[in-house]
Short mmCIF file of C-alpha atoms in Angstrom, two decimals:
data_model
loop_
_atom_site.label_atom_id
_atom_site.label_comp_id
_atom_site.label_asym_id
_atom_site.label_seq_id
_atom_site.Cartn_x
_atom_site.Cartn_y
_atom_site.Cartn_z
CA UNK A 777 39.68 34.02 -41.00
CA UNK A 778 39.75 37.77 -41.68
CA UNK A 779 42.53 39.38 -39.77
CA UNK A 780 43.57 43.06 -40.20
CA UNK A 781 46.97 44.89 -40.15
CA UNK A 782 47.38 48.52 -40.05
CA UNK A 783 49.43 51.31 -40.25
CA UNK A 784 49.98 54.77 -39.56
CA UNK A 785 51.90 56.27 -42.64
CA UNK A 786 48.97 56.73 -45.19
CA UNK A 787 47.63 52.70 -46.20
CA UNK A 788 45.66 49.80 -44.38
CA UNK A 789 46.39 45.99 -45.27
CA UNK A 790 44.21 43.93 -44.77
CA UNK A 791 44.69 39.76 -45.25
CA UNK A 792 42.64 36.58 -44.82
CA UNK A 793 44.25 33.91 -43.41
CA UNK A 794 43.32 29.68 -43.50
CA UNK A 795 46.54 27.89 -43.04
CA UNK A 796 48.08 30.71 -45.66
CA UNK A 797 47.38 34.40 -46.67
CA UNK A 798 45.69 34.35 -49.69
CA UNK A 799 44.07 37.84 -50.67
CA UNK A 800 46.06 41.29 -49.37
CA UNK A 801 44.09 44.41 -49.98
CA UNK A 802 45.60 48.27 -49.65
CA UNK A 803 44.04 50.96 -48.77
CA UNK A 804 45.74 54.13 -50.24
CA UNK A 805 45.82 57.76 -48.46
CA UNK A 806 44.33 59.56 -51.71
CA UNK A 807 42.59 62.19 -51.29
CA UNK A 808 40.31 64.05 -48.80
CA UNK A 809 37.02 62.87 -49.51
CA UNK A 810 34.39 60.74 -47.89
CA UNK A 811 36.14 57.62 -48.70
CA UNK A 812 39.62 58.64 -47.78
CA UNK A 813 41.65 57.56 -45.14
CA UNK A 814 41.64 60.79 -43.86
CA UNK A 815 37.63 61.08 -43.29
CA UNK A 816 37.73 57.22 -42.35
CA UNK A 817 40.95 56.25 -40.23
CA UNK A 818 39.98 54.66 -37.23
CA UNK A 819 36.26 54.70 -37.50
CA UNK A 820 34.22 51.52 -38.48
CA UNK A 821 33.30 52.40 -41.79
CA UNK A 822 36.77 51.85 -42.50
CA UNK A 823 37.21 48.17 -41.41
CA UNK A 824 33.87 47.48 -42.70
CA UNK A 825 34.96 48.68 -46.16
CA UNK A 826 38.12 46.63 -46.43
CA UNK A 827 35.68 43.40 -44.76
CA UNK A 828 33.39 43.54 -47.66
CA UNK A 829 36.10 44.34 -50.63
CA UNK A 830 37.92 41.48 -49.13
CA UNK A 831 34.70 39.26 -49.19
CA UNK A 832 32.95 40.10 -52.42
CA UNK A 833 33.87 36.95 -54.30
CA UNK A 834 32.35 34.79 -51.38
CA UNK A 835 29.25 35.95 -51.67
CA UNK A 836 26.46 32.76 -52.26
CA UNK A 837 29.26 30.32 -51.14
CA UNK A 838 27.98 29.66 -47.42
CA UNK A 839 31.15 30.53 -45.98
CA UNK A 840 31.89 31.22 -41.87
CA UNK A 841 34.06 34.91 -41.59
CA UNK A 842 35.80 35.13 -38.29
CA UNK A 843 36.35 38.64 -37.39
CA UNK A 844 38.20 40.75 -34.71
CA UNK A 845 36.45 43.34 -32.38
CA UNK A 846 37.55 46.56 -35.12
CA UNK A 847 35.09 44.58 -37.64
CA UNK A 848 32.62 43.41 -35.78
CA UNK A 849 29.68 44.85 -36.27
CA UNK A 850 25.58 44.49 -36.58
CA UNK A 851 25.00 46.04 -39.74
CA UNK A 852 28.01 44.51 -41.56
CA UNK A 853 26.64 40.64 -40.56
CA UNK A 854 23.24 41.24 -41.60
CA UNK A 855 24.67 42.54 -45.20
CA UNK A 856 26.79 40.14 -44.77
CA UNK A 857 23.98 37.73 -44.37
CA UNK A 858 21.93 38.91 -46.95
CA UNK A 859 24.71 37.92 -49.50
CA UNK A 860 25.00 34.32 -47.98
CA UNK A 861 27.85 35.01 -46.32
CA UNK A 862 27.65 33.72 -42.10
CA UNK A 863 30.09 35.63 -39.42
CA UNK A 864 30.89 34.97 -36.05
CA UNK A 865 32.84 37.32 -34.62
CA UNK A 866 34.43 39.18 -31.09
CA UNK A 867 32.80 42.52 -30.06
CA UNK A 868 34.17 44.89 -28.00
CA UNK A 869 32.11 47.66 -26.23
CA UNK A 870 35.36 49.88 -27.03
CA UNK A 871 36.26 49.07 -30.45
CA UNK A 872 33.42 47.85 -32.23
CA UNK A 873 30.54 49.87 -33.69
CA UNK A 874 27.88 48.64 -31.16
CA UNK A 875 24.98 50.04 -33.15
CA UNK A 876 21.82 48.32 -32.71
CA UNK A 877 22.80 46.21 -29.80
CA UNK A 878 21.31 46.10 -26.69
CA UNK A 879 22.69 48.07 -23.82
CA UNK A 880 22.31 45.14 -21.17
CA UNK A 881 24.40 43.11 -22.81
CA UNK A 882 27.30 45.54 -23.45
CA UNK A 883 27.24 46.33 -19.37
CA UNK A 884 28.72 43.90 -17.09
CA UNK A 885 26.34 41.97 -14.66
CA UNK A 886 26.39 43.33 -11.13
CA UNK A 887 26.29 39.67 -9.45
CA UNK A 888 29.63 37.86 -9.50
CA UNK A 889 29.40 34.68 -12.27
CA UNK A 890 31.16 31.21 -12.67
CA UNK A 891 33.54 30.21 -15.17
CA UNK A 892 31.52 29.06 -18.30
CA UNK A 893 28.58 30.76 -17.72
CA UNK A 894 26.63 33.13 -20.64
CA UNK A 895 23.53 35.05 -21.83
CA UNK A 896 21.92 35.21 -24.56
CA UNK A 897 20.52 37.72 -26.25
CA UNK A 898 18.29 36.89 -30.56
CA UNK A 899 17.32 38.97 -32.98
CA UNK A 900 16.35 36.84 -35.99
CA UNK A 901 18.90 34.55 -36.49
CA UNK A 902 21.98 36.93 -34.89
CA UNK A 903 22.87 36.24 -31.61
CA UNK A 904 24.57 38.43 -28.55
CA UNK A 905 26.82 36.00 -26.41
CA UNK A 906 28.11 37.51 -23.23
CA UNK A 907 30.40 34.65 -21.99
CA UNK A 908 32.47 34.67 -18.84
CA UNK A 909 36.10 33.21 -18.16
CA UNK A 910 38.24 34.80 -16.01
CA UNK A 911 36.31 38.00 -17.58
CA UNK A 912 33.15 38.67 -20.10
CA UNK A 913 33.70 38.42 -23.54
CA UNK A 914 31.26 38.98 -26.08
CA UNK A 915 30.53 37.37 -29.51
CA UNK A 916 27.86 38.43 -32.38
CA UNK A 917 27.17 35.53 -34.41
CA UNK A 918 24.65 34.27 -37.20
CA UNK A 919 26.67 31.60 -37.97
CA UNK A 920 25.85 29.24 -34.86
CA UNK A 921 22.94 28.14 -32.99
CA UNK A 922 23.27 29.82 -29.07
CA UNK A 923 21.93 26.28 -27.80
CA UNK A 924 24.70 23.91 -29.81
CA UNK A 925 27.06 23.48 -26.32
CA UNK A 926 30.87 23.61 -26.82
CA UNK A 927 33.82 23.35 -24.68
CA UNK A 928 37.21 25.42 -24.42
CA UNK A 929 40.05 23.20 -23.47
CA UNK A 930 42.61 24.53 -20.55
CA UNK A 931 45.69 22.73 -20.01
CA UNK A 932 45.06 24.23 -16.41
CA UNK A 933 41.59 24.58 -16.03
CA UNK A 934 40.35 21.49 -18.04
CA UNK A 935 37.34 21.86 -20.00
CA UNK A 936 35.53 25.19 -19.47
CA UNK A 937 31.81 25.05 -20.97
CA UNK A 938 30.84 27.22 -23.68
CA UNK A 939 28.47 27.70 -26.55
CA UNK A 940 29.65 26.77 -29.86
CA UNK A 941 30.18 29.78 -31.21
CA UNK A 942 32.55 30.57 -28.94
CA UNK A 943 34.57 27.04 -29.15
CA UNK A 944 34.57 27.76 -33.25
CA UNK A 945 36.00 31.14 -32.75
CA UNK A 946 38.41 30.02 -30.57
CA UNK A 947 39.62 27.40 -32.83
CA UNK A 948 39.61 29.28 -36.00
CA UNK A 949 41.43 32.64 -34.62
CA UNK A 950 44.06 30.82 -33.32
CA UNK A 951 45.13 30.30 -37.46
CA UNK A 952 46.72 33.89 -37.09
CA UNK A 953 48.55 33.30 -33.84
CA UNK A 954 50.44 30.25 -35.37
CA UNK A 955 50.87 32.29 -38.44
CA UNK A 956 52.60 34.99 -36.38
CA UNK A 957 54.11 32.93 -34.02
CA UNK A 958 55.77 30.62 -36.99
CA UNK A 959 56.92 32.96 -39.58
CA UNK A 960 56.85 36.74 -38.03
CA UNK A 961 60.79 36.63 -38.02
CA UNK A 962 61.03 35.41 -41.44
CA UNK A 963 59.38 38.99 -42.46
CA UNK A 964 61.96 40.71 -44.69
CA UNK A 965 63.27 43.69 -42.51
CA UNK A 966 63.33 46.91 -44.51
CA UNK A 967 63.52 50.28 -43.91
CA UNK A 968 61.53 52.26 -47.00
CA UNK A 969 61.50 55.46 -48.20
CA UNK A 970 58.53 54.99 -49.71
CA UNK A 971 54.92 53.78 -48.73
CA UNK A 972 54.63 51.18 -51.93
CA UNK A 973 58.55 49.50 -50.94
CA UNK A 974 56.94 48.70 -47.46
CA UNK A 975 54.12 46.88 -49.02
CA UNK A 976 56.33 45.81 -51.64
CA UNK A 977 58.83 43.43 -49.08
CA UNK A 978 55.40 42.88 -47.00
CA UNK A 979 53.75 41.21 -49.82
CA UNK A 980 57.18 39.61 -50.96
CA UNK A 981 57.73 38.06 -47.28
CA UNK A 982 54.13 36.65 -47.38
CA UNK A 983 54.76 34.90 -50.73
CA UNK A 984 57.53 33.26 -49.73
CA UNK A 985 56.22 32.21 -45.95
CA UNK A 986 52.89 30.86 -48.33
CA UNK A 987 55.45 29.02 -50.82
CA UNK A 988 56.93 27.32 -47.29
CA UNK A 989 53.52 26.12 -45.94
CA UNK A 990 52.63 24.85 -49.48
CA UNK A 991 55.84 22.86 -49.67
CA UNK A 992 55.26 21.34 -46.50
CA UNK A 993 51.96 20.08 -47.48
CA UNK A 994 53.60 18.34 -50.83
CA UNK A 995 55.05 15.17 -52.03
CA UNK A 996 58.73 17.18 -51.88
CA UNK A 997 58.80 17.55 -47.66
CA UNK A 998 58.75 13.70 -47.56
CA UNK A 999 61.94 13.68 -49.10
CA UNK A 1000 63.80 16.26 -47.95
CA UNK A 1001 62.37 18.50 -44.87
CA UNK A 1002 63.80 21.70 -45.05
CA UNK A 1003 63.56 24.20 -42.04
CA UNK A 1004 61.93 27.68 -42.69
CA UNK A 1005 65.74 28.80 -42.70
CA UNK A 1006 66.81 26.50 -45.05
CA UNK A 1007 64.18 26.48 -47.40
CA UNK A 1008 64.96 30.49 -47.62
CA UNK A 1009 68.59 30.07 -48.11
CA UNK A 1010 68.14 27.73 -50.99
CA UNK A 1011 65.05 29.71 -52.28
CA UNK A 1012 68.15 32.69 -53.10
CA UNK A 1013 70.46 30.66 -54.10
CA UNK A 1014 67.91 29.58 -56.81
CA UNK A 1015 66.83 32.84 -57.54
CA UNK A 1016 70.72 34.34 -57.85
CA UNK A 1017 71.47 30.62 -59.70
CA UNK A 1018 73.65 29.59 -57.29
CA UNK A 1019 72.72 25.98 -56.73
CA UNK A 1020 72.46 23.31 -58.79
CA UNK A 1021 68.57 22.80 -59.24
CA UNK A 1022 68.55 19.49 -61.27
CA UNK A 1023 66.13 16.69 -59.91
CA UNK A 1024 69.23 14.59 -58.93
CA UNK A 1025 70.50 17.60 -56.68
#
């Protein structure tokens, strides 16, 4: 899942996310040429730049990017595509560069529509989903066959019918909401002076949310299952040698 995180005082992060972040890329104010952030903050070149640098050792591999509306984009799936790499991601008709889409399917229909309904629009093997629940949303994919049916799952609503694509993204996206939901307060809070000390406790915070999840998945949580809190507060005490680390402990 490629996820982005932004800010305002000179540098872009962006992270890919599974059931940890792996890869963290900065983007550095330097400069005032074409590729600066000056000349490219908030315009799609930018996100597409970060996309690819983030993605360049995936390339051959087969692998499925999931992508917000800022990345989504025509031109960056079929490079994208061309290097083996399949996307499926949400398109806005405010934040995404729309280039090369069709007009129709960027416009809401006139006639009301039912929950679960879509259209379809193909170019090769992208597709244009405009899907409706509660509202349209739209989806550019290459990843997914339009015809493969799918379902979204409502605890209120029951089963809403989809295409697949849609069901996937879903499914996949949802990795960053846990993420947030789960271990946003755990972020080290820290006021910098300077750019690099904000990315510095950023990237320290993720390491040690990362070094949580992996415990979890090993042989150690079976024997003793240490909260998020606790497995902080001993994590220091380690570091600062303050508790007895010896396999009997």
């Amino acid at each position: 899942t490629l996820a982005i995180a932004s800010a305002s005082s000179g540098f872009i992060i962006n992270f890919c996310l599974l059931s940890f972040s792996f890869k963290i890329y900065v983007h550095l104010k330097e400069g005032s040429g074409a590729d600066g952030l000056d000349a490219l903050k908030n315009k799609p070149q930018l996100h597409s730049m970060v996309a690819k640098s983030l993605c360049q050792n995936a390339s051959g591999k087969n692998y499925i990017i999931f992508t917000g509306p800022s990345i989504t984009s025509l031109n960056l799936f079929e490079e994208f595509e061309k290097q083996e790499i399949y996307c499926c991601g949400l398109l806005s008709a405010r934040k995404s560069d729309c280039t090369g889409l069709p007009p129709s399917m960027l416009n809401n229909p006139d006639t009301p529509q039912s929950r679960g309904q879509y259209r379809i629009r193909m170019k090769g093997n992208m597709s244009l989903i405009c899907w409706y629940n509660k509202g349209h949303f739209r989806f550019l994919t290459n990843a997914y066959s339009p015809v493969q049916q799918g379902v979204i799952i409502k605890r209120k609503s029951g089963e809403i019918p989809c295409p697949l694509a849609v069901e996937a993204f879903a499914a996949h996206l949802s990795y960053i909401c846990k993420y947030d939901d789960k271990y946003s307060k755990y972020f080290i809070s820290h006021k910098p002076n300077k750019t690099w000390q904000q990315v510095f406790w950023f990237a320290i915070s993720i390491a040690i949310n990362n070094a949580y999840i992996l415990y979890k998945m090993s042989e150690a949580y079976h024997v003793t299952r240490y909260s998020r809190a606790q497995f902080g507060e001993r994590l220091v005490k380690e570091l600062l040698g303050l508790e007895d680390t010896s396999p009997s402990h």
